[in-house]
């Protein structure tokens, strides 16, 4: 029988339950230590998933199928606001 992996949301819910239970403060020491350890493991797994998702979203594929790193306009300090007409931009506001 194959074991179903918990989704990100399910793991996050488990972590929230652990934190809530520990915050109540009426948990025996041994159980608190076990839950704390489980919570740390869940937090690490969730962070790993977030990092992986961030990397996936951070790369784009162009028309020829080549993968490129995505860079936000604010990532490049020489951009001076880019196309968002932000501070330092030479762009004029659109006429209405």
Short mmCIF file of N, CA, C and O in Angstrom, two decimals:
data_model
loop_
_atom_site.label_atom_id
_atom_site.label_comp_id
_atom_site.label_asym_id
_atom_site.label_seq_id
_atom_site.Cartn_x
_atom_site.Cartn_y
_atom_site.Cartn_z
N UNK A 1 0.84 -1.18 0.00
CA UNK A 1 0.00 0.00 0.00
C UNK A 1 0.89 1.25 0.00
O UNK A 1 1.83 1.34 0.77
N UNK A 2 0.59 2.20 -0.87
CA UNK A 2 1.39 3.43 -0.92
C UNK A 2 0.81 4.44 0.07
O UNK A 2 -0.39 4.57 0.22
N UNK A 3 1.72 5.14 0.72
CA UNK A 3 1.32 6.14 1.69
C UNK A 3 1.19 7.49 1.00
O UNK A 3 2.09 7.90 0.27
N UNK A 4 0.06 8.17 1.21
CA UNK A 4 -0.17 9.47 0.59
C UNK A 4 0.64 10.53 1.34
O UNK A 4 0.60 10.62 2.55
N UNK A 5 1.38 11.34 0.58
CA UNK A 5 2.12 12.44 1.19
C UNK A 5 1.16 13.57 1.52
O UNK A 5 0.28 13.90 0.74
N UNK A 6 1.37 14.17 2.68
CA UNK A 6 0.53 15.29 3.09
C UNK A 6 0.84 16.50 2.22
O UNK A 6 1.98 16.75 1.86
N UNK A 7 -0.21 17.24 1.89
CA UNK A 7 -0.03 18.46 1.10
C UNK A 7 0.57 19.55 1.99
O UNK A 7 0.60 19.43 3.22
N UNK A 8 1.00 20.61 1.36
CA UNK A 8 1.55 21.75 2.09
C UNK A 8 0.52 22.26 3.10
O UNK A 8 0.84 22.51 4.26
N UNK A 9 -0.72 22.39 2.66
CA UNK A 9 -1.77 22.91 3.52
C UNK A 9 -2.03 21.98 4.70
O UNK A 9 -2.28 22.45 5.82
N UNK A 10 -2.01 20.68 4.46
CA UNK A 10 -2.22 19.71 5.54
C UNK A 10 -1.08 19.79 6.56
O UNK A 10 -1.31 19.76 7.77
N UNK A 11 0.15 19.90 6.07
CA UNK A 11 1.29 20.01 6.97
C UNK A 11 1.24 21.31 7.76
O UNK A 11 1.55 21.34 8.95
N UNK A 12 0.85 22.39 7.12
CA UNK A 12 0.74 23.68 7.80
C UNK A 12 -0.32 23.60 8.89
O UNK A 12 -0.13 24.11 9.99
N UNK A 13 -1.42 22.96 8.59
CA UNK A 13 -2.49 22.78 9.58
C UNK A 13 -1.99 21.96 10.78
O UNK A 13 -2.28 22.30 11.93
N UNK A 14 -1.23 20.91 10.50
CA UNK A 14 -0.65 20.10 11.59
C UNK A 14 0.26 20.95 12.46
O UNK A 14 0.21 20.86 13.69
N UNK A 15 1.09 21.77 11.83
CA UNK A 15 2.01 22.63 12.57
C UNK A 15 1.22 23.63 13.43
O UNK A 15 1.56 23.85 14.59
N UNK A 16 0.18 24.20 12.88
CA UNK A 16 -0.64 25.15 13.63
C UNK A 16 -1.30 24.48 14.84
O UNK A 16 -1.39 25.08 15.91
N UNK A 17 -1.73 23.23 14.67
CA UNK A 17 -2.33 22.49 15.79
C UNK A 17 -1.30 22.24 16.89
O UNK A 17 -1.60 22.37 18.08
N UNK A 18 -0.10 21.87 16.50
CA UNK A 18 0.97 21.63 17.47
C UNK A 18 1.26 22.91 18.24
O UNK A 18 1.34 22.90 19.48
N UNK A 19 1.42 24.01 17.54
CA UNK A 19 1.73 25.29 18.18
C UNK A 19 0.61 25.68 19.14
O UNK A 19 0.85 26.06 20.29
N UNK A 20 -0.61 25.55 18.69
CA UNK A 20 -1.76 25.89 19.53
C UNK A 20 -1.79 25.03 20.79
O UNK A 20 -2.01 25.54 21.89
N UNK A 21 -1.55 23.75 20.63
CA UNK A 21 -1.55 22.83 21.77
C UNK A 21 -0.44 23.17 22.76
O UNK A 21 -0.66 23.19 23.97
N UNK A 22 0.75 23.48 22.24
CA UNK A 22 1.87 23.83 23.11
C UNK A 22 1.65 25.17 23.81
O UNK A 22 2.08 25.36 24.95
N UNK A 23 1.00 26.10 23.14
CA UNK A 23 0.75 27.41 23.73
C UNK A 23 -0.22 27.35 24.90
O UNK A 23 -0.20 28.23 25.76
N UNK A 24 -1.05 26.33 24.93
CA UNK A 24 -1.98 26.18 26.05
C UNK A 24 -1.24 25.95 27.36
O UNK A 24 -1.74 26.31 28.42
N UNK A 25 -0.06 25.35 27.28
CA UNK A 25 0.80 25.23 28.44
C UNK A 25 0.51 24.08 29.38
O UNK A 25 1.23 23.87 30.34
N UNK A 26 -0.54 23.33 29.16
CA UNK A 26 -0.87 22.23 30.07
C UNK A 26 -0.52 20.87 29.47
O UNK A 26 -1.23 19.90 29.65
N UNK A 27 0.63 20.82 28.79
CA UNK A 27 1.09 19.60 28.13
C UNK A 27 2.22 19.00 28.97
O UNK A 27 3.14 19.72 29.36
N UNK A 28 2.14 17.70 29.28
CA UNK A 28 3.25 17.06 30.00
C UNK A 28 4.57 17.25 29.25
O UNK A 28 4.60 17.30 28.01
N UNK A 29 5.66 17.34 29.99
CA UNK A 29 6.97 17.64 29.41
C UNK A 29 7.35 16.70 28.27
O UNK A 29 7.77 17.16 27.20
N UNK A 30 7.21 15.40 28.46
CA UNK A 30 7.60 14.44 27.43
C UNK A 30 6.80 14.65 26.15
O UNK A 30 7.34 14.62 25.05
N UNK A 31 5.50 14.88 26.32
CA UNK A 31 4.64 15.10 25.15
C UNK A 31 5.00 16.43 24.48
O UNK A 31 5.03 16.53 23.25
N UNK A 32 5.29 17.46 25.28
CA UNK A 32 5.67 18.76 24.73
C UNK A 32 6.95 18.64 23.92
O UNK A 32 7.06 19.23 22.84
N UNK A 33 7.93 17.89 24.43
CA UNK A 33 9.19 17.71 23.70
C UNK A 33 8.97 16.99 22.38
O UNK A 33 9.54 17.35 21.35
N UNK A 34 8.14 15.95 22.40
CA UNK A 34 7.83 15.20 21.19
C UNK A 34 7.13 16.10 20.17
O UNK A 34 7.47 16.11 18.98
N UNK A 35 6.15 16.87 20.64
CA UNK A 35 5.41 17.76 19.73
C UNK A 35 6.32 18.86 19.20
O UNK A 35 6.22 19.24 18.03
N UNK A 36 7.20 19.37 20.05
CA UNK A 36 8.13 20.40 19.61
C UNK A 36 9.03 19.85 18.50
O UNK A 36 9.23 20.51 17.47
N UNK A 37 9.54 18.64 18.70
CA UNK A 37 10.39 18.00 17.68
C UNK A 37 9.61 17.81 16.38
O UNK A 37 10.11 18.10 15.29
N UNK A 38 8.37 17.33 16.49
CA UNK A 38 7.54 17.14 15.30
C UNK A 38 7.28 18.48 14.60
O UNK A 38 7.28 18.56 13.37
N UNK A 39 7.07 19.52 15.40
CA UNK A 39 6.82 20.85 14.84
C UNK A 39 8.03 21.37 14.09
O UNK A 39 7.90 21.96 13.01
N UNK A 40 9.22 21.15 14.64
CA UNK A 40 10.45 21.59 13.96
C UNK A 40 10.61 20.85 12.64
O UNK A 40 10.94 21.46 11.61
N UNK A 41 10.35 19.56 12.63
CA UNK A 41 10.45 18.77 11.39
C UNK A 41 9.45 19.26 10.35
O UNK A 41 9.78 19.40 9.17
N UNK A 42 8.22 19.56 10.80
CA UNK A 42 7.21 20.08 9.87
C UNK A 42 7.63 21.45 9.33
O UNK A 42 7.51 21.71 8.14
N UNK A 43 8.13 22.31 10.21
CA UNK A 43 8.56 23.64 9.79
C UNK A 43 9.67 23.56 8.75
O UNK A 43 9.67 24.29 7.76
N UNK A 44 10.60 22.65 8.96
CA UNK A 44 11.70 22.48 7.98
C UNK A 44 11.18 21.96 6.64
O UNK A 44 11.61 22.42 5.58
N UNK A 45 10.25 21.00 6.70
CA UNK A 45 9.68 20.46 5.46
C UNK A 45 8.90 21.54 4.71
O UNK A 45 9.00 21.64 3.48
N UNK A 46 8.15 22.35 5.45
CA UNK A 46 7.39 23.43 4.82
C UNK A 46 8.32 24.47 4.21
O UNK A 46 8.07 24.95 3.10
N UNK A 47 9.40 24.81 4.91
CA UNK A 47 10.36 25.77 4.38
C UNK A 47 11.01 25.24 3.10
O UNK A 47 11.20 25.97 2.14
N UNK A 48 11.30 23.94 3.09
CA UNK A 48 11.90 23.33 1.90
C UNK A 48 10.94 23.41 0.72
O UNK A 48 11.34 23.72 -0.41
N UNK A 49 9.65 23.15 0.98
CA UNK A 49 8.65 23.23 -0.09
C UNK A 49 8.52 24.66 -0.59
O UNK A 49 8.40 24.90 -1.80
N UNK A 50 8.53 25.63 0.33
CA UNK A 50 8.43 27.04 -0.08
C UNK A 50 9.62 27.46 -0.92
O UNK A 50 9.48 28.16 -1.92
N UNK A 51 10.82 27.04 -0.51
CA UNK A 51 12.02 27.37 -1.26
C UNK A 51 11.97 26.77 -2.66
O UNK A 51 12.31 27.43 -3.65
N UNK A 52 11.51 25.54 -2.75
CA UNK A 52 11.39 24.87 -4.05
C UNK A 52 10.37 25.59 -4.93
O UNK A 52 10.61 25.82 -6.12
N UNK A 53 9.24 25.97 -4.35
CA UNK A 53 8.21 26.68 -5.11
C UNK A 53 8.72 28.03 -5.57
O UNK A 53 8.45 28.45 -6.71
N UNK A 54 9.48 28.70 -4.72
CA UNK A 54 10.05 30.00 -5.07
C UNK A 54 11.01 29.87 -6.26
O UNK A 54 10.99 30.69 -7.18
N UNK A 55 11.82 28.83 -6.25
CA UNK A 55 12.74 28.60 -7.37
C UNK A 55 11.97 28.30 -8.65
O UNK A 55 12.34 28.76 -9.73
N UNK A 56 10.91 27.51 -8.53
CA UNK A 56 10.10 27.17 -9.70
C UNK A 56 9.46 28.42 -10.28
O UNK A 56 9.48 28.64 -11.49
N UNK A 57 8.90 29.24 -9.41
CA UNK A 57 8.26 30.47 -9.87
C UNK A 57 9.27 31.49 -10.36
O UNK A 57 8.95 32.36 -11.15
N UNK A 58 10.50 31.38 -9.88
CA UNK A 58 11.54 32.33 -10.24
C UNK A 58 12.14 32.10 -11.60
O UNK A 58 12.92 32.91 -12.09
N UNK A 59 11.81 31.01 -12.24
CA UNK A 59 12.37 30.78 -13.57
C UNK A 59 11.24 30.76 -14.60
O UNK A 59 10.13 30.34 -14.34
N UNK A 60 11.55 31.27 -15.73
CA UNK A 60 10.59 31.35 -16.83
C UNK A 60 11.14 30.60 -18.03
O UNK A 60 12.34 30.40 -18.15
N UNK A 61 10.26 30.23 -18.89
CA UNK A 61 10.68 29.57 -20.13
C UNK A 61 10.29 30.49 -21.28
O UNK A 61 9.14 30.89 -21.40
N UNK A 62 11.27 30.84 -22.10
CA UNK A 62 10.99 31.74 -23.22
C UNK A 62 10.37 30.97 -24.38
O UNK A 62 10.11 29.77 -24.30
N UNK A 63 10.10 31.68 -25.49
CA UNK A 63 9.43 31.09 -26.64
C UNK A 63 10.19 29.93 -27.25
O UNK A 63 9.59 29.06 -27.88
N UNK A 64 11.50 29.89 -27.09
CA UNK A 64 12.30 28.81 -27.67
C UNK A 64 12.52 27.67 -26.70
O UNK A 64 13.27 26.74 -26.97
N UNK A 65 11.87 27.73 -25.53
CA UNK A 65 11.99 26.65 -24.55
C UNK A 65 13.18 26.78 -23.63
O UNK A 65 13.50 25.86 -22.88
N UNK A 66 13.87 27.91 -23.68
CA UNK A 66 15.02 28.13 -22.81
C UNK A 66 14.56 28.69 -21.48
O UNK A 66 13.75 29.61 -21.43
N UNK A 67 15.11 28.15 -20.42
CA UNK A 67 14.75 28.62 -19.09
C UNK A 67 15.55 29.86 -18.74
O UNK A 67 16.74 29.93 -18.99
N UNK A 68 14.87 30.86 -18.21
CA UNK A 68 15.52 32.10 -17.81
C UNK A 68 15.12 32.41 -16.38
O UNK A 68 14.01 32.11 -15.97
N UNK A 69 16.02 33.04 -15.63
CA UNK A 69 15.70 33.47 -14.28
C UNK A 69 14.83 34.71 -14.36
O UNK A 69 15.10 35.62 -15.12
N UNK A 70 13.80 34.74 -13.57
CA UNK A 70 12.90 35.89 -13.50
C UNK A 70 13.50 36.90 -12.54
O UNK A 70 13.94 36.57 -11.46
N UNK A 71 13.54 38.14 -12.95
CA UNK A 71 14.02 39.21 -12.09
C UNK A 71 12.96 40.29 -12.04
O UNK A 71 12.52 40.78 -13.07
N UNK A 72 12.55 40.64 -10.83
CA UNK A 72 11.60 41.72 -10.66
C UNK A 72 12.30 43.03 -11.00
O UNK A 72 13.51 43.15 -10.85
N UNK A 73 11.55 44.02 -11.41
CA UNK A 73 12.13 45.32 -11.75
C UNK A 73 12.86 45.90 -10.55
O UNK A 73 13.87 46.56 -10.70
N UNK A 74 12.39 45.63 -9.36
CA UNK A 74 13.02 46.18 -8.16
C UNK A 74 14.30 45.44 -7.80
O UNK A 74 15.05 45.89 -6.96
N UNK A 75 14.59 44.29 -8.43
CA UNK A 75 15.80 43.53 -8.15
C UNK A 75 17.04 44.21 -8.71
O UNK A 75 18.14 44.00 -8.25
N UNK A 76 16.87 45.02 -9.74
CA UNK A 76 18.00 45.65 -10.40
C UNK A 76 18.09 47.11 -9.98
O UNK A 76 17.27 47.93 -10.41
N UNK A 77 19.06 47.47 -9.14
CA UNK A 77 19.14 48.86 -8.67
C UNK A 77 19.38 49.86 -9.79
O UNK A 77 19.06 51.03 -9.65
N UNK A 78 19.91 49.44 -10.93
CA UNK A 78 20.14 50.37 -12.04
C UNK A 78 18.87 50.62 -12.83
O UNK A 78 18.86 51.44 -13.74
N UNK A 79 17.80 49.94 -12.48
CA UNK A 79 16.55 50.04 -13.22
C UNK A 79 15.83 51.36 -12.97
O UNK A 79 15.06 51.83 -13.79
N UNK A 80 16.06 51.98 -11.82
CA UNK A 80 15.44 53.27 -11.48
C UNK A 80 13.93 53.27 -11.61
O UNK A 80 13.34 54.19 -12.13
N UNK A 81 13.30 52.22 -11.16
CA UNK A 81 11.84 52.19 -11.18
C UNK A 81 11.26 51.49 -12.37
O UNK A 81 10.10 51.15 -12.37
N UNK A 82 12.03 51.27 -13.40
CA UNK A 82 11.56 50.53 -14.57
C UNK A 82 10.25 51.04 -15.11
O UNK A 82 9.99 52.23 -15.17
N UNK A 83 9.40 50.13 -15.49
CA UNK A 83 8.13 50.48 -16.11
C UNK A 83 7.03 50.78 -15.11
O UNK A 83 5.90 50.98 -15.49
N UNK A 84 7.34 50.85 -13.85
CA UNK A 84 6.28 51.09 -12.89
C UNK A 84 6.12 52.56 -12.53
O UNK A 84 5.38 52.91 -11.66
N UNK A 85 6.84 53.42 -13.20
CA UNK A 85 6.79 54.86 -12.98
C UNK A 85 7.01 55.19 -11.50
O UNK A 85 6.39 56.07 -10.95
N UNK A 86 7.91 54.45 -10.87
CA UNK A 86 8.22 54.66 -9.46
C UNK A 86 9.19 55.79 -9.27
O UNK A 86 9.51 56.54 -10.20
N UNK A 87 9.67 55.94 -8.09
CA UNK A 87 10.62 56.98 -7.74
C UNK A 87 11.84 56.92 -8.66
O UNK A 87 12.39 55.87 -8.90
N UNK A 88 12.22 58.02 -9.19
CA UNK A 88 13.40 58.08 -10.05
C UNK A 88 13.11 57.76 -11.50
O UNK A 88 14.00 57.77 -12.33
N UNK A 89 11.88 57.49 -11.83
CA UNK A 89 11.55 57.14 -13.20
C UNK A 89 11.42 58.41 -14.04
O UNK A 89 10.92 59.42 -13.59
N UNK A 90 11.90 58.33 -15.27
CA UNK A 90 11.78 59.45 -16.19
C UNK A 90 10.49 59.41 -16.98
O UNK A 90 10.20 60.30 -17.77
N UNK A 91 9.70 58.34 -16.80
CA UNK A 91 8.47 58.19 -17.54
C UNK A 91 7.45 59.23 -17.10
O UNK A 91 7.34 59.56 -15.93
N UNK A 92 6.70 59.71 -18.07
CA UNK A 92 5.64 60.67 -17.76
C UNK A 92 4.35 59.90 -17.51
O UNK A 92 4.14 58.85 -18.12
N UNK A 93 3.50 60.40 -16.63
CA UNK A 93 2.22 59.73 -16.37
C UNK A 93 1.37 59.68 -17.64
O UNK A 93 1.47 60.56 -18.50
N UNK A 94 0.55 58.66 -17.73
CA UNK A 94 -0.34 58.52 -18.88
C UNK A 94 -1.41 59.60 -18.83
O UNK A 94 -1.90 59.96 -17.77
N UNK A 95 -1.76 60.11 -19.99
CA UNK A 95 -2.83 61.11 -20.08
C UNK A 95 -4.16 60.38 -20.00
O UNK A 95 -4.34 59.33 -20.59
N UNK A 96 -5.09 60.94 -19.25
CA UNK A 96 -6.40 60.29 -19.13
C UNK A 96 -7.40 60.90 -20.07
O UNK A 96 -7.39 61.97 -20.48
#
